[in-house]
């Protein structure tokens, strides 16, 4: 589904995405976008999707000391009935 909305470029170069767009795509402050110039009249934004723990492995590998992750216990019991 394609829809067209209008927004304005601010003096500082910012563009506000309309509320309907932010809600429909479940956008949150701080999300990153790739910006592509298609031609003189077209600019596209593509949300950069990253998993919630993005960067965690790099952070852990940068720890100054070694560490061991213990095995987790498993729980075979059924969840309580609702």
Coordinates of N, CA and C in Angstrom, one line a residue:
X1 N 0.8 -1.2 0.0 CA 0.0 0.0 0.0 C 0.9 1.2 0.0
X2 N 0.6 2.1 -0.9 CA 1.4 3.4 -1.0 C 0.5 4.5 -0.6
X3 N 1.0 5.4 0.2 CA 0.3 6.6 0.5 C 1.2 7.8 0.5
X4 N 0.7 9.0 0.2 CA 1.6 10.2 0.1 C 1.2 11.1 1.2
X5 N 2.2 11.7 1.9 CA 2.0 12.7 2.9 C 3.0 13.8 2.7
X6 N 2.8 14.9 3.2 CA 3.7 16.1 3.0 C 4.3 16.4 4.4
X7 N 5.6 16.8 4.3 CA 6.3 17.2 5.5 C 7.2 18.4 5.1
X8 N 7.8 19.0 6.0 CA 8.6 20.2 5.7 C 10.1 20.0 6.2
X9 N 11.0 20.5 5.5 CA 12.4 20.5 5.9 C 12.7 21.7 6.7
X10 N 13.2 21.5 7.9 CA 13.5 22.6 8.9 C 14.8 23.3 8.5
X11 N 15.0 24.5 9.1 CA 16.3 25.3 8.8 C 17.5 24.4 9.2
X12 N 17.4 23.5 10.1 CA 18.6 22.7 10.5 C 18.6 21.4 9.7
X13 N 17.8 21.3 8.7 CA 17.9 20.1 7.8 C 17.1 18.9 8.3
X14 N 16.2 19.1 9.2 CA 15.5 17.9 9.8 C 14.1 17.8 9.1
X15 N 13.7 16.6 8.9 CA 12.4 16.3 8.4 C 11.6 15.4 9.4
X16 N 10.4 15.9 9.8 CA 9.6 15.1 10.7 C 8.8 14.1 10.0
X17 N 8.8 12.9 10.4 CA 7.9 11.9 9.8 C 6.6 12.0 10.4
X18 N 5.5 12.1 9.6 CA 4.2 12.3 10.2 C 3.9 11.2 11.2
X19 N 3.1 11.5 12.2 CA 2.7 10.6 13.3 C 2.1 9.3 12.8
X20 N 1.3 9.4 11.8 CA 0.7 8.2 11.2 C 1.7 7.2 10.7
X21 N 2.8 7.7 10.1 CA 3.9 6.9 9.5 C 4.6 6.3 10.7
X22 N 4.9 7.1 11.7 CA 5.7 6.6 12.9 C 4.9 5.5 13.6
X23 N 3.6 5.7 13.7 CA 2.7 4.7 14.4 C 2.6 3.4 13.5
X24 N 2.4 3.5 12.3 CA 2.2 2.4 11.4 C 3.4 1.5 11.3
X25 N 4.6 2.2 11.3 CA 5.9 1.4 11.2 C 6.5 1.1 12.6
X26 N 5.8 1.6 13.6 CA 6.3 1.4 15.0 C 7.7 1.9 15.2
X27 N 7.9 3.2 14.7 CA 9.2 3.8 14.8 C 9.4 4.4 16.2
X28 N 10.6 4.3 16.7 CA 11.0 4.9 18.0 C 12.1 5.9 17.8
X29 N 12.2 6.9 18.7 CA 13.3 7.8 18.7 C 14.6 7.1 18.8
X30 N 15.6 7.6 18.0 CA 16.9 7.0 18.0 C 17.1 5.9 16.9
X31 N 16.0 5.5 16.2 CA 16.2 4.5 15.1 C 17.0 5.1 14.0
X32 N 17.8 4.3 13.3 CA 18.6 4.7 12.2 C 18.0 4.4 10.9
X33 N 18.4 5.2 9.9 CA 17.9 5.1 8.5 C 19.0 5.2 7.5
X34 N 19.0 4.4 6.5 CA 19.9 4.7 5.3 C 19.1 5.7 4.4
X35 N 19.9 6.6 3.9 CA 19.3 7.6 3.0 C 19.9 7.4 1.6
X36 N 19.1 7.3 0.6 CA 19.5 7.1 -0.7 C 18.9 8.1 -1.6
X37 N 19.8 8.7 -2.5 CA 19.3 9.6 -3.5 C 19.1 8.9 -4.8
X38 N 17.9 8.8 -5.2 CA 17.6 8.0 -6.5 C 17.8 8.8 -7.7
X39 N 17.3 10.1 -7.7 CA 17.6 11.0 -8.8 C 17.3 12.4 -8.2
X40 N 17.2 13.4 -9.1 CA 17.1 14.8 -8.6 C 15.8 15.0 -7.8
X41 N 14.8 14.1 -7.9 CA 13.5 14.3 -7.3 C 13.1 13.3 -6.3
X42 N 14.0 12.3 -6.0 CA 13.6 11.2 -5.2 C 14.7 10.8 -4.1
X43 N 14.3 10.8 -2.9 CA 15.1 10.4 -1.8 C 14.4 9.3 -1.1
X44 N 15.1 8.2 -0.7 CA 14.4 7.1 0.0 C 15.1 6.9 1.4
X45 N 14.2 6.6 2.3 CA 14.7 6.2 3.7 C 14.4 4.7 3.9
X46 N 15.4 4.0 4.4 CA 15.2 2.6 4.7 C 15.7 2.4 6.2
X47 N 14.8 1.9 7.0 CA 15.1 1.7 8.4 C 16.2 0.6 8.4
X48 N 17.3 0.9 9.2 CA 18.3 0.0 9.5 C 17.9 -0.9 10.6
X49 N 17.6 -2.2 10.3 CA 17.1 -3.1 11.3 C 18.2 -3.8 12.0
X50 N 18.2 -3.7 13.3 CA 19.3 -4.4 14.0 C 18.6 -5.2 15.2
X51 N 19.1 -6.3 15.5 CA 18.5 -7.1 16.6 C 18.7 -6.3 17.9
X52 N 17.8 -6.5 18.9 CA 17.8 -5.8 20.2 C 19.2 -5.9 20.9
X53 N 19.9 -6.9 20.7 CA 21.2 -7.1 21.4 C 22.4 -6.7 20.4
X54 N 22.1 -6.0 19.4 CA 23.2 -5.6 18.4 C 24.3 -5.0 19.2
X55 N 25.5 -5.4 18.9 CA 26.7 -4.9 19.5 C 27.1 -5.5 20.8
X56 N 26.3 -6.4 21.3 CA 26.6 -7.0 22.6 C 27.8 -7.9 22.5
X57 N 27.9 -8.7 21.4 CA 29.0 -9.6 21.3 C 30.3 -8.8 21.3
X58 N 30.4 -7.7 20.5 CA 31.6 -6.9 20.4 C 31.9 -6.3 21.8
X59 N 30.9 -5.9 22.5 CA 31.1 -5.4 23.9 C 31.7 -6.4 24.8
X60 N 31.1 -7.6 24.8 CA 31.6 -8.7 25.6 C 33.1 -9.1 25.2
X61 N 33.3 -9.2 23.9 CA 34.7 -9.5 23.5 C 35.7 -8.5 23.8
X62 N 35.3 -7.3 24.1 CA 36.2 -6.2 24.4 C 36.5 -6.2 25.9
X63 N 35.9 -7.0 26.7 CA 36.1 -7.1 28.2 C 37.6 -7.4 28.4
X64 N 38.2 -6.7 29.4 CA 39.6 -6.9 29.7 C 40.0 -8.2 30.3
X65 N 39.0 -8.9 30.9 CA 39.3 -10.2 31.5 C 38.4 -11.3 30.8
X66 N 38.9 -12.5 30.9 CA 38.1 -13.6 30.3 C 36.9 -13.9 31.3
X67 N 35.9 -14.5 30.7 CA 34.8 -14.9 31.5 C 34.2 -16.2 30.9
X68 N 33.4 -16.9 31.7 CA 32.8 -18.1 31.3 C 31.3 -18.0 31.5
X69 N 30.5 -18.4 30.5 CA 29.1 -18.4 30.6 C 28.6 -19.8 31.1
X70 N 28.0 -19.9 32.2 CA 27.5 -21.2 32.7 C 26.4 -21.7 31.9
X71 N 26.3 -23.0 31.9 CA 25.1 -23.6 31.2 C 23.8 -23.3 32.0
X72 N 22.8 -23.1 31.2 CA 21.5 -22.7 31.9 C 20.7 -24.0 32.2
X73 N 20.0 -23.9 33.3 CA 19.2 -25.1 33.6 C 17.9 -25.0 32.8
X74 N 17.3 -26.2 32.5 CA 16.1 -26.2 31.7 C 15.0 -26.5 32.7
X75 N 13.8 -26.0 32.3 CA 12.6 -26.2 33.1 C 11.6 -26.9 32.2
X76 N 11.3 -28.1 32.4 CA 10.3 -28.9 31.6 C 8.9 -28.8 32.1
X77 N 8.6 -28.0 33.1 CA 7.3 -27.9 33.7 C 6.4 -27.1 32.7
X78 N 5.2 -27.4 32.7 CA 4.2 -26.6 31.9 C 3.9 -25.3 32.5
X79 N 3.7 -24.2 31.8 CA 3.3 -23.0 32.4 C 1.9 -23.1 33.1
X80 N 1.7 -22.3 34.1 CA 0.4 -22.4 34.7 C -0.8 -22.0 33.8
X81 N -1.9 -22.6 34.0 CA -3.1 -22.4 33.1 C -3.6 -21.0 33.4
X82 N -4.0 -20.3 32.4 CA -4.5 -18.9 32.5 C -6.0 -18.9 32.9

